[in-house]
Amino acid sequence: MITAIVLIQVSAESITDAAQAIVDIDGVTEVHSCAGDADLIAMVKVSEHEELAALIPGRISKVPGVLTTDTHIAFRSYSKKDTEAAFAIGLDS
């Protein structure tokens, strides 16, 4: 599974509608509105790089109000939940 983090700049009046339209796209798992250089951050999970090529410029960039996208591909994923689960193995015995 390939995970991409997409930073999205959106016109101010379109943030809510754009966020909803983006989260409804297959492959997008969540969208966060945020402060900073990006207005929205979308988490994308696909099985092949070719899907990213179709999804980001072909779908996300075409959502009304979207001005620019900046895509970052994740190499590894770390989460507190995974770390805690790894250390908890065998504690119930």
PDB file of C-alpha atoms in Angstrom:
ATOM      1  CA  MET A   1       0.000   0.000   0.000  1.00  0.00           C
ATOM      2  CA  ILE A   2       1.337   3.435  -0.940  1.00  0.00           C
ATOM      3  CA  THR A   3       0.525   6.350   1.346  1.00  0.00           C
ATOM      4  CA  ALA A   4       0.699   9.916   0.094  1.00  0.00           C
ATOM      5  CA  ILE A   5       0.171  13.123   2.017  1.00  0.00           C
ATOM      6  CA  VAL A   6      -1.256  15.825  -0.224  1.00  0.00           C
ATOM      7  CA  LEU A   7      -1.006  19.467   0.871  1.00  0.00           C
ATOM      8  CA  ILE A   8      -3.750  21.426  -0.860  1.00  0.00           C
ATOM      9  CA  GLN A   9      -4.252  25.146  -1.257  1.00  0.00           C
ATOM     10  CA  VAL A  10      -7.896  26.098  -1.744  1.00  0.00           C
ATOM     11  CA  SER A  11      -9.688  29.384  -2.260  1.00  0.00           C
ATOM     12  CA  ALA A  12     -10.989  30.564   1.131  1.00  0.00           C
ATOM     13  CA  GLU A  13     -14.656  30.400   0.194  1.00  0.00           C
ATOM     14  CA  SER A  14     -14.297  26.803  -1.064  1.00  0.00           C
ATOM     15  CA  ILE A  15     -12.554  25.074   1.846  1.00  0.00           C
ATOM     16  CA  THR A  16     -15.549  23.196   3.282  1.00  0.00           C
ATOM     17  CA  ASP A  17     -17.011  22.143  -0.073  1.00  0.00           C
ATOM     18  CA  ALA A  18     -13.590  21.170  -1.449  1.00  0.00           C
ATOM     19  CA  ALA A  19     -12.768  19.113   1.655  1.00  0.00           C
ATOM     20  CA  GLN A  20     -16.027  17.175   1.325  1.00  0.00           C
ATOM     21  CA  ALA A  21     -15.549  16.611  -2.407  1.00  0.00           C
ATOM     22  CA  ILE A  22     -11.970  15.405  -1.867  1.00  0.00           C
ATOM     23  CA  VAL A  23     -12.804  12.985   0.956  1.00  0.00           C
ATOM     24  CA  ASP A  24     -15.476  11.443  -1.300  1.00  0.00           C
ATOM     25  CA  ILE A  25     -12.813  10.461  -3.877  1.00  0.00           C
ATOM     26  CA  ASP A  26     -11.844   6.771  -3.832  1.00  0.00           C
ATOM     27  CA  GLY A  27      -8.353   6.406  -2.385  1.00  0.00           C
ATOM     28  CA  VAL A  28      -8.632   9.429  -0.089  1.00  0.00           C
ATOM     29  CA  THR A  29      -8.901   8.176   3.485  1.00  0.00           C
ATOM     30  CA  GLU A  30      -9.155  11.491   5.334  1.00  0.00           C
ATOM     31  CA  VAL A  31      -8.955  15.240   4.847  1.00  0.00           C
ATOM     32  CA  HIS A  32      -7.934  17.758   7.495  1.00  0.00           C
ATOM     33  CA  SER A  33      -8.391  21.513   7.369  1.00  0.00           C
ATOM     34  CA  CYS A  34      -5.417  23.241   8.905  1.00  0.00           C
ATOM     35  CA  ALA A  35      -3.472  26.436   9.433  1.00  0.00           C
ATOM     36  CA  GLY A  36      -0.189  27.103   7.663  1.00  0.00           C
ATOM     37  CA  ASP A  37       0.888  26.950   4.051  1.00  0.00           C
ATOM     38  CA  ALA A  38      -1.788  24.390   3.136  1.00  0.00           C
ATOM     39  CA  ASP A  39      -5.512  24.813   3.681  1.00  0.00           C
ATOM     40  CA  LEU A  40      -6.242  21.076   3.523  1.00  0.00           C
ATOM     41  CA  ILE A  41      -4.174  17.947   4.010  1.00  0.00           C
ATOM     42  CA  ALA A  42      -5.443  14.767   2.356  1.00  0.00           C
ATOM     43  CA  MET A  43      -4.241  11.289   3.245  1.00  0.00           C
ATOM     44  CA  VAL A  44      -4.260   9.034   0.197  1.00  0.00           C
ATOM     45  CA  LYS A  45      -3.764   5.253   0.130  1.00  0.00           C
ATOM     46  CA  VAL A  46      -3.442   3.396  -3.171  1.00  0.00           C
ATOM     47  CA  SER A  47      -1.880   0.133  -4.287  1.00  0.00           C
ATOM     48  CA  GLU A  48       0.142   1.456  -7.254  1.00  0.00           C
ATOM     49  CA  HIS A  49       2.002   4.637  -8.139  1.00  0.00           C
ATOM     50  CA  GLU A  50      -0.004   4.909 -11.371  1.00  0.00           C
ATOM     51  CA  GLU A  51      -3.109   5.396  -9.237  1.00  0.00           C
ATOM     52  CA  LEU A  52      -1.507   8.478  -7.671  1.00  0.00           C
ATOM     53  CA  ALA A  53      -0.849   9.859 -11.125  1.00  0.00           C
ATOM     54  CA  ALA A  54      -4.527   9.533 -11.958  1.00  0.00           C
ATOM     55  CA  LEU A  55      -5.911  10.514  -8.565  1.00  0.00           C
ATOM     56  CA  ILE A  56      -4.029  13.690  -7.706  1.00  0.00           C
ATOM     57  CA  PRO A  57      -3.836  15.650 -10.963  1.00  0.00           C
ATOM     58  CA  GLY A  58      -6.858  13.895 -12.441  1.00  0.00           C
ATOM     59  CA  ARG A  59      -9.303  14.169  -9.564  1.00  0.00           C
ATOM     60  CA  ILE A  60      -8.098  16.215  -6.567  1.00  0.00           C
ATOM     61  CA  SER A  61      -6.654  19.074  -8.629  1.00  0.00           C
ATOM     62  CA  LYS A  62      -9.917  19.351 -10.563  1.00  0.00           C
ATOM     63  CA  VAL A  63     -12.127  19.845  -7.495  1.00  0.00           C
ATOM     64  CA  PRO A  64     -13.656  23.343  -7.676  1.00  0.00           C
ATOM     65  CA  GLY A  65     -11.677  25.779  -5.527  1.00  0.00           C
ATOM     66  CA  VAL A  66      -8.436  23.762  -5.481  1.00  0.00           C
ATOM     67  CA  LEU A  67      -5.545  26.050  -6.437  1.00  0.00           C
ATOM     68  CA  THR A  68      -2.440  23.864  -5.967  1.00  0.00           C
ATOM     69  CA  THR A  69      -1.362  20.496  -4.600  1.00  0.00           C
ATOM     70  CA  ASP A  70       1.965  19.363  -3.155  1.00  0.00           C
ATOM     71  CA  THR A  71       2.324  15.596  -2.814  1.00  0.00           C
ATOM     72  CA  HIS A  72       4.606  13.759  -0.389  1.00  0.00           C
ATOM     73  CA  ILE A  73       4.981   9.970  -0.546  1.00  0.00           C
ATOM     74  CA  ALA A  74       5.525   8.169   2.755  1.00  0.00           C
ATOM     75  CA  PHE A  75       8.330   5.585   2.967  1.00  0.00           C
ATOM     76  CA  ARG A  76       7.473   4.274   6.433  1.00  0.00           C
ATOM     77  CA  SER A  77       4.674   4.793   8.883  1.00  0.00           C
ATOM     78  CA  TYR A  78       5.110   5.137  12.639  1.00  0.00           C
ATOM     79  CA  SER A  79       2.259   5.378  15.085  1.00  0.00           C
ATOM     80  CA  LYS A  80       1.983   5.374  18.847  1.00  0.00           C
ATOM     81  CA  LYS A  81      -0.673   2.660  18.628  1.00  0.00           C
ATOM     82  CA  ASP A  82       1.647   0.309  16.684  1.00  0.00           C
ATOM     83  CA  THR A  83       4.535   0.912  19.084  1.00  0.00           C
ATOM     84  CA  GLU A  84       2.385   0.245  22.145  1.00  0.00           C
ATOM     85  CA  ALA A  85       1.021  -2.959  20.575  1.00  0.00           C
ATOM     86  CA  ALA A  86       4.533  -4.242  19.858  1.00  0.00           C
ATOM     87  CA  PHE A  87       5.613  -3.770  23.476  1.00  0.00           C
ATOM     88  CA  ALA A  88       2.400  -5.304  24.805  1.00  0.00           C
ATOM     89  CA  ILE A  89       2.984  -8.673  23.096  1.00  0.00           C
ATOM     90  CA  GLY A  90       3.088 -11.411  25.701  1.00  0.00           C
ATOM     91  CA  LEU A  91       2.010  -9.290  28.671  1.00  0.00           C
ATOM     92  CA  ASP A  92      -1.262 -11.207  29.065  1.00  0.00           C
ATOM     93  CA  SER A  93       0.403 -14.581  29.672  1.00  0.00           C
TER      94      SER A  93
END
